Amino acid sequence: MIQVNQLSKKYNETTVLNINNLEIPKGQSFGLVGNNGAGKTTFFSLLLDLIQPSTGYITSNNIQVNTNENWKSFTGSFLDESFLIGYLTPEEYFYFIGDLRHQNKADVDALLAQHEEFFNGEILKNKKYLRDLSKGNQKKVGIIATLIGNPEVIILDEPFANLDPTTVSRLKKIIKELAENPNVTVLVSSHDLQHTVEVCDRIVALNKGEVVKDIQTSKETLQELESFFSV
Amino acid sequence: MIKKFIYLEWKAFTRSASFGANLAMKILIGFLMVYFSLIFIAMGVGAFYVLKKMNLEPLITVNKFLIYYFLSDLVVRLLMQAIPVLNIKPLLVLPFKKPTIVHFSLGKTAISFFNWTHALFFVPFSIVLIIEGYDVVGILFWLIAAFSIVYINNFLNIILNNIDKLFVIFLGIALALGAAQYYKLFDITTFTGPVFQGFYETKGLFLIPILVLIGLYAFTFKYFKNNLFLDAGLSKKEDIATTENLTWLNQFGTLGTFLKNDIKLIKRNKRSKTTIFMSILFLFYGLIFFGNKDQPEIMHIFAGIFVSGGFLFVFGQFVPSWDSSYYQLMMTQNIPYRGYITSKWWLIVIATFISTILASFYLFYGIEIYLTIVAGAIYNIGVNSHLVLLGGAFTKTPIDLSNASGAFGDKKAFNISSMLLTLPKLLLPLLLYWIGLHFGNKTLGLTLVGGAGVLGFVFRNTVFSIIEKRYKIEKYSTISAYKQKN
């Protein structure tokens, strides 16, 4: 589904990301772990064509993302709060995204009803604009909005950060369900090794922009990663 | 303690976005500041002699209109002067005493631009008065009184800032008083003029505004000190949100989706709401030119462009910066650039159209004047609307929607390419009109201007393609520019 070729990103001669070859097959749930500055967000930004690669390219479903925009129709993503429109209410935001993804109000409502538990009654019909919601609640809105229109690729940057324990376990359930669908490729980045291991089939660890580990998840994975990151 | 505050302020000042701009920008801003300062000083110096020449007693005349001066000052402050609240938060948990924090943040407002600009007028005017033989002590007292009132306005603004739409009331009062005076119904200046004159003539009267100022400071201090909690004075005001579906816009497809969003954008953010207010002000711009014999006739088209173009200039100029805070979202969604640009274009067109209808009161000056405005509107729709959208691709200033100040042209928004694009907006119609006047008559001039607009309208698909291409080229640098907040 996603193919990375000779990809690198440099800022003033400092290489922040350098991946020679990486292939993410369709239906995989892919976890990206690493310390601050490892290049996780840079990789996702490149994948979403928000920054330009210094060398190489990424293809998504055989579409080279920095030359052709057709990947947008099957990709849902949430990197940070700058993906939210502060002056809208959550409902308006969902319908706006729905409109852009050619989903009618009923489709969006059905999806929202499905995730009512995840919202925990704090999102819908609360008479609040997105800018006035707490960080955690903003994140909930952003994550569910990526699911609108049944995208084939879902990209979530640090989805577990800022969420309360109950919501984290609910989110894990949602991601696992998505991972079970053979048509959906999920990409998740996180600092939290345990959460990532739990929801992903495959874990790639980045360090200073390089792939340092690439493992299929098994019972030993968590231990292996923990010993790798403990100095 | 205070030294630490000053250190922080200095850092905040030198590292602010406008200061960090490139050298050419700094020079330009410097020039503009010097230019406006000189104009103010010249006004201060010149006022005396101009009034004298008109056979008016300068001081009495100035005193007569000071009430309007201070009222409009208050309106401008309520609209634009922001109170520094957010910077206080990180100080609360540090070992600073609360009174120190409050004194400092109140003191900081005292050196605000909105206060010292008044000195540029009052000080030279007073100096001229003294040179011309007015009583030195009296003038000094008068000056002190005037400045006390400037600072009373400063603190009034701080106290009243939390009340929404208050400026409308003060604006209403100012306009009502002005109208009453103009139609000789009631003249407020007969009451206030002597009071201001009294500051000069009656020794000791100046103590009254000073005492009021001290009282107001004490009140503000207490108010702030009692509210220095995160859930009181420092809390962000949260609006009660209502979901609006605006379903009638659904019939326009993707265009409707964007229009819905833009309407909410304008309605729900302070900064964008001021653009509406500014557009209304632009409507009255023509009053300076029409029916004024001193202005050359060629300037009529200038006014014609501005009257209907208020929204175009204040809103359109900042497309796509209005969407800066969520630009990354827009870039990852399945959005055709065409649809995005078209919706902004329609918004501008609708606003221009409404302005033109509202401007029908210019018919009072005759049908010819109104036709000038209509020709200007056609030019705005056909040519200028494209130019502002094209200019937007180069204007990479992120907009903080919640912040009202800066609506009068964000400093960073000046850049060479967008400046170059401003020229055809105004000079080209001026040139066309001049050609028409020179080789024929007014009608020919207006036809040329309107014709250019129609031509632009006809070729709008080609133009949109060019704009679209430009936006795509600028995409990455725009994203990275919008990421740098503050």
GROMACS .gro file of C-alpha atoms in nm, chain B residues 21-22 24-26 28-29 32 36 317-318 394-397 408-420 422:
model
   29
  252ALA     CA    1   1.111   4.055   1.008
  253ASN     CA    2   1.386   4.116   0.758
  255ALA     CA    3   1.394   4.578   0.436
  256MET     CA    4   1.076   4.538   0.639
  257LYS     CA    5   1.225   4.707   0.943
  259LEU     CA    6   0.987   5.023   0.576
  260ILE     CA    7   0.816   5.013   0.915
  263LEU     CA    8   0.614   5.461   0.807
  267PHE     CA    9   0.315   5.932   1.060
  548GLN     CA   10  -0.619   4.068   0.112
  549PHE     CA   11  -0.570   3.800   0.378
  625PHE     CA   12   0.227   3.557  -0.134
  626THR     CA   13   0.085   3.687   0.192
  627LYS     CA   14   0.205   3.427   0.435
  628THR     CA   15   0.109   3.590   0.761
  639PHE     CA   16  -0.552   4.772   1.029
  640GLY     CA   17  -0.298   4.591   0.822
  641ASP     CA   18  -0.077   4.337   0.987
  642LYS     CA   19   0.277   4.468   0.968
  643LYS     CA   20   0.419   4.143   0.844
  644ALA     CA   21   0.169   4.132   0.562
  645PHE     CA   22   0.370   4.395   0.381
  646ASN     CA   23   0.586   4.216   0.136
  647ILE     CA   24   0.722   4.319  -0.196
  648SER     CA   25   0.516   4.088  -0.416
  649SER     CA   26   0.186   4.170  -0.247
  650MET     CA   27   0.275   4.541  -0.258
  651LEU     CA   28   0.334   4.516  -0.631
  653THR     CA   29  -0.168   4.651  -0.491
   0.00000   0.00000   0.00000
